[in-house]
Amino acid sequence: ELLDWLAREFIREGWSTKKLVRKLVLSATFCQDSRKASDVDPYNRLLSFYPTRRLEAESIRDALLAVSGRLDAQLYGRAILPFRTAEDGAKRLFTGPLDGNGRRSIYLQMSIMEPPKFLTGFNLPDLKLPTGRRDATNVPSQALMLLNDPFVSAMAKHWAQQLGQKQQVNTDERIGGMFSRAFSRPPNKAEQQRWATALQDLGGDTPAAWEQLAHAFFNAKEFIYYR
């Protein structure tokens, strides 16, 4: 009966897929907490919830820019050369700014000889081959990239600087703001205490400690996975 009703609505609204999707995602059923469904249907045999999945390579890079406050939301413009540790003039492989001037990944210049390494690490499709569906791997090199890549470190530093510019904000409020910005939710009491303790272990209320804490947020699974 539900499918029949949706089919009639689909026809009535001019066969508009956008209107149908809008109707679905604004429904009370869609807005329910999927964690409750996972308790009843842990193996998702009834397709009661969307499985947890990792962000695509470009989305991870863009999220780092957005959360750190470095994202340039301007539309259009010339392509930006990706950052490279070594240039090769013969192959026309030149380096660009580490953060791509804050531009979204869609504006990064691609080269089949050497694609952006950060994106490649998170399953950017092979530029030499047509790819109908991306791979979604979970390998140790990705965790190491989030730990050691200079781009990630630079975004953590920029985020810490942004936090330092906010006046009259105590530690708990600042950590709560970081949760909201990185995970789109407030922390619970246990998380608030855990991250506050981590800040003290990192050196207390200092720029270096906040930078390391920001780096830890970027390395949390919740940052690159969503459900």
Short mmCIF file of C-alpha atoms in Angstrom, two decimals:
data_model
loop_
_atom_site.label_atom_id
_atom_site.label_comp_id
_atom_site.label_asym_id
_atom_site.label_seq_id
_atom_site.Cartn_x
_atom_site.Cartn_y
_atom_site.Cartn_z
CA GLU A 1 0.00 0.00 0.00
CA LEU A 2 2.84 2.39 0.80
CA LEU A 3 4.57 1.72 -2.52
CA ASP A 4 1.29 2.19 -4.38
CA TRP A 5 0.72 5.52 -2.62
CA LEU A 6 4.27 6.67 -3.39
CA ALA A 7 3.83 5.68 -7.03
CA ARG A 8 0.62 7.73 -7.29
CA GLU A 9 2.32 10.70 -5.60
CA PHE A 10 5.26 10.35 -7.98
CA ILE A 11 2.92 10.58 -10.97
CA ARG A 12 0.80 13.36 -9.45
CA GLU A 13 3.87 15.54 -8.89
CA GLY A 14 4.99 15.33 -12.49
CA TRP A 15 7.36 12.36 -12.22
CA SER A 16 9.78 14.51 -10.23
CA THR A 17 12.44 12.42 -8.52
CA LYS A 18 13.55 15.41 -6.45
CA LYS A 19 10.07 15.92 -5.01
CA LEU A 20 9.78 12.22 -4.21
CA VAL A 21 13.14 12.15 -2.43
CA ARG A 22 12.20 15.30 -0.53
CA LYS A 23 8.95 13.69 0.62
CA LEU A 24 10.85 10.61 1.82
CA VAL A 25 13.61 12.37 3.73
CA LEU A 26 11.18 14.72 5.47
CA SER A 27 9.01 11.85 6.69
CA ALA A 28 8.87 10.97 10.39
CA THR A 29 10.12 7.46 9.61
CA PHE A 30 13.26 8.70 7.88
CA CYS A 31 14.03 11.06 10.79
CA GLN A 32 13.96 8.29 13.40
CA ASP A 33 17.16 7.40 15.20
CA SER A 34 18.80 4.56 13.27
CA ARG A 35 20.54 3.32 16.42
CA LYS A 36 17.21 1.99 17.68
CA ALA A 37 16.68 0.13 14.43
CA SER A 38 20.17 -1.39 14.65
CA ASP A 39 19.30 -2.82 18.08
CA VAL A 40 16.26 -4.63 16.64
CA ASP A 41 17.83 -5.52 13.29
CA PRO A 42 21.62 -5.64 13.92
CA TYR A 43 22.42 -7.37 10.62
CA ASN A 44 20.14 -4.99 8.68
CA ARG A 45 18.31 -7.89 7.03
CA LEU A 46 15.15 -5.78 6.85
CA LEU A 47 17.05 -2.77 5.44
CA SER A 48 15.82 -0.80 8.45
CA PHE A 49 18.77 1.61 8.41
CA TYR A 50 21.50 2.85 6.09
CA PRO A 51 24.79 1.11 6.89
CA THR A 52 27.71 3.13 8.19
CA ARG A 53 29.96 4.19 5.32
CA ARG A 54 33.12 6.20 4.85
CA LEU A 55 33.27 9.57 3.19
CA GLU A 56 34.78 9.66 -0.28
CA ALA A 57 38.30 11.00 -0.73
CA GLU A 58 37.25 14.47 -1.88
CA SER A 59 34.72 14.77 0.95
CA ILE A 60 37.35 13.93 3.56
CA ARG A 61 39.66 16.63 2.24
CA ASP A 62 36.82 19.15 2.00
CA ALA A 63 35.70 18.30 5.53
CA LEU A 64 39.20 19.00 6.84
CA LEU A 65 39.11 22.40 5.16
CA ALA A 66 35.58 23.19 6.37
CA VAL A 67 36.03 22.13 9.99
CA SER A 68 39.37 23.93 10.32
CA GLY A 69 37.82 27.12 8.96
CA ARG A 70 40.13 27.20 5.94
CA LEU A 71 37.55 26.36 3.26
CA ASP A 72 37.11 28.89 0.48
CA ALA A 73 33.47 28.52 -0.58
CA GLN A 74 33.89 30.54 -3.77
CA LEU A 75 32.44 28.88 -6.85
CA TYR A 76 34.21 28.48 -10.19
CA GLY A 77 37.70 29.58 -11.06
CA ARG A 78 40.94 28.11 -12.36
CA ALA A 79 42.21 24.70 -11.30
CA ILE A 80 44.63 24.55 -8.38
CA LEU A 81 47.83 22.54 -8.64
CA PRO A 82 48.02 19.83 -5.96
CA PHE A 83 50.82 19.88 -3.43
CA ARG A 84 53.84 17.76 -4.42
CA THR A 85 57.06 17.15 -2.52
CA ALA A 86 59.03 16.99 -5.78
CA GLU A 87 58.44 18.64 -9.14
CA ASP A 88 59.14 17.22 -12.58
CA GLY A 89 59.20 19.84 -15.33
CA ALA A 90 59.54 17.24 -18.07
CA LYS A 91 56.21 15.72 -17.07
CA ARG A 92 54.70 19.11 -16.23
CA LEU A 93 54.23 18.04 -12.62
CA PHE A 94 54.47 21.24 -10.60
CA THR A 95 53.50 21.82 -7.00
CA GLY A 96 50.77 24.00 -5.60
CA PRO A 97 49.92 25.26 -2.09
CA LEU A 98 49.66 22.66 0.66
CA ASP A 99 46.01 23.45 1.35
CA GLY A 100 45.10 24.27 -2.25
CA ASN A 101 44.32 27.82 -1.17
CA GLY A 102 41.34 26.38 0.69
CA ARG A 103 39.61 25.42 -2.54
CA ARG A 104 37.36 22.38 -2.69
CA SER A 105 38.76 19.15 -4.12
CA ILE A 106 36.72 19.53 -7.29
CA TYR A 107 39.08 22.39 -8.24
CA LEU A 108 42.27 20.34 -7.85
CA GLN A 109 44.09 19.71 -11.10
CA MET A 110 44.35 16.01 -11.94
CA SER A 111 47.21 14.34 -13.76
CA ILE A 112 47.27 10.68 -14.77
CA MET A 113 51.02 10.66 -14.08
CA GLU A 114 50.65 11.72 -10.45
CA PRO A 115 47.19 12.32 -8.96
CA PRO A 116 46.92 14.11 -5.59
CA LYS A 117 48.43 11.65 -3.11
CA PHE A 118 46.04 12.47 -0.27
CA LEU A 119 43.02 11.67 -2.44
CA THR A 120 44.67 8.56 -3.84
CA GLY A 121 45.17 7.24 -0.33
CA PHE A 122 41.41 7.27 0.18
CA ASN A 123 40.48 5.44 -3.03
CA LEU A 124 40.43 8.14 -5.65
CA PRO A 125 39.59 6.19 -8.87
CA ASP A 126 42.40 5.39 -11.26
CA LEU A 127 42.46 8.27 -13.73
CA LYS A 128 43.64 5.98 -16.51
CA LEU A 129 40.61 3.66 -16.33
CA PRO A 130 36.83 4.19 -16.40
CA THR A 131 35.44 3.38 -12.97
CA GLY A 132 31.76 2.63 -12.45
CA ARG A 133 32.02 2.28 -8.69
CA ARG A 134 34.69 3.34 -6.24
CA ASP A 135 36.47 0.98 -3.90
CA ALA A 136 36.01 1.61 -0.17
CA THR A 137 39.00 0.17 1.65
CA ASN A 138 40.04 0.46 5.27
CA VAL A 139 43.81 -0.01 5.41
CA PRO A 140 46.55 1.06 7.87
CA SER A 141 48.04 3.55 5.40
CA GLN A 142 44.89 5.67 5.66
CA ALA A 143 45.21 5.96 9.42
CA LEU A 144 48.89 6.83 9.03
CA MET A 145 47.99 9.48 6.47
CA LEU A 146 45.59 11.15 8.90
CA LEU A 147 48.34 11.05 11.52
CA ASN A 148 51.33 12.18 9.48
CA ASP A 149 50.22 13.97 6.34
CA PRO A 150 51.39 17.62 6.41
CA PHE A 151 48.02 18.77 5.05
CA VAL A 152 46.16 17.26 8.01
CA SER A 153 48.66 18.76 10.44
CA ALA A 154 48.29 22.17 8.80
CA MET A 155 44.50 22.01 9.10
CA ALA A 156 44.77 21.04 12.77
CA LYS A 157 47.04 24.01 13.38
CA HIS A 158 44.68 26.36 11.56
CA TRP A 159 41.71 25.07 13.56
CA ALA A 160 43.61 25.58 16.82
CA GLN A 161 44.40 29.15 15.77
CA GLN A 162 40.72 29.74 15.05
CA LEU A 163 39.84 28.43 18.50
CA GLY A 164 42.43 30.70 20.11
CA GLN A 165 40.82 33.77 18.58
CA LYS A 166 37.57 33.19 20.48
CA GLN A 167 37.57 35.27 23.64
CA GLN A 168 35.99 34.41 26.98
CA VAL A 169 35.23 30.79 26.14
CA ASN A 170 36.01 28.14 28.75
CA THR A 171 37.46 24.73 27.98
CA ASP A 172 34.17 22.81 28.14
CA GLU A 173 32.44 25.23 25.76
CA ARG A 174 35.35 25.08 23.35
CA ILE A 175 35.37 21.27 23.33
CA GLY A 176 31.60 21.27 22.84
CA GLY A 177 32.05 23.60 19.88
CA MET A 178 34.66 21.26 18.40
CA PHE A 179 32.24 18.33 18.68
CA SER A 180 29.53 20.35 16.98
CA ARG A 181 31.85 21.39 14.17
CA ALA A 182 33.55 18.02 13.60
CA PHE A 183 30.74 15.57 14.39
CA SER A 184 27.59 17.75 14.10
CA ARG A 185 26.47 16.78 17.59
CA PRO A 186 27.15 17.77 21.20
CA PRO A 187 29.32 15.52 23.41
CA ASN A 188 27.83 13.50 26.22
CA LYS A 189 29.19 13.88 29.76
CA ALA A 190 31.65 11.00 29.44
CA GLU A 191 33.03 12.32 26.16
CA GLN A 192 33.29 15.84 27.54
CA GLN A 193 35.33 14.58 30.49
CA ARG A 194 37.48 12.31 28.34
CA TRP A 195 38.48 15.05 25.91
CA ALA A 196 39.03 17.56 28.69
CA THR A 197 41.36 15.07 30.37
CA ALA A 198 43.14 14.50 27.06
CA LEU A 199 43.69 18.25 26.74
CA GLN A 200 45.32 18.35 30.16
CA ASP A 201 47.52 15.37 29.26
CA LEU A 202 48.62 17.22 26.13
CA GLY A 203 49.77 20.23 28.10
CA GLY A 204 46.68 22.11 29.21
CA ASP A 205 45.21 25.28 27.74
CA THR A 206 48.04 26.05 25.31
CA PRO A 207 48.06 26.53 21.50
CA ALA A 208 50.13 23.37 21.05
CA ALA A 209 47.72 21.30 23.14
CA TRP A 210 44.68 22.56 21.23
CA GLU A 211 46.45 21.78 17.96
CA GLN A 212 47.07 18.21 19.05
CA LEU A 213 43.47 17.90 20.25
CA ALA A 214 42.22 19.16 16.88
CA HIS A 215 44.47 16.59 15.20
CA ALA A 216 42.89 13.90 17.39
CA PHE A 217 39.42 14.96 16.23
CA PHE A 218 40.54 14.51 12.62
CA ASN A 219 41.72 10.99 13.46
CA ALA A 220 38.45 9.92 15.06
CA LYS A 221 36.47 7.33 13.10
CA GLU A 222 33.37 9.47 13.47
CA PHE A 223 35.03 12.19 11.44
CA ILE A 224 35.45 10.18 8.24
CA TYR A 225 32.49 7.79 8.69
CA TYR A 226 28.83 8.71 8.78
CA ARG A 227 25.55 6.88 9.16
#
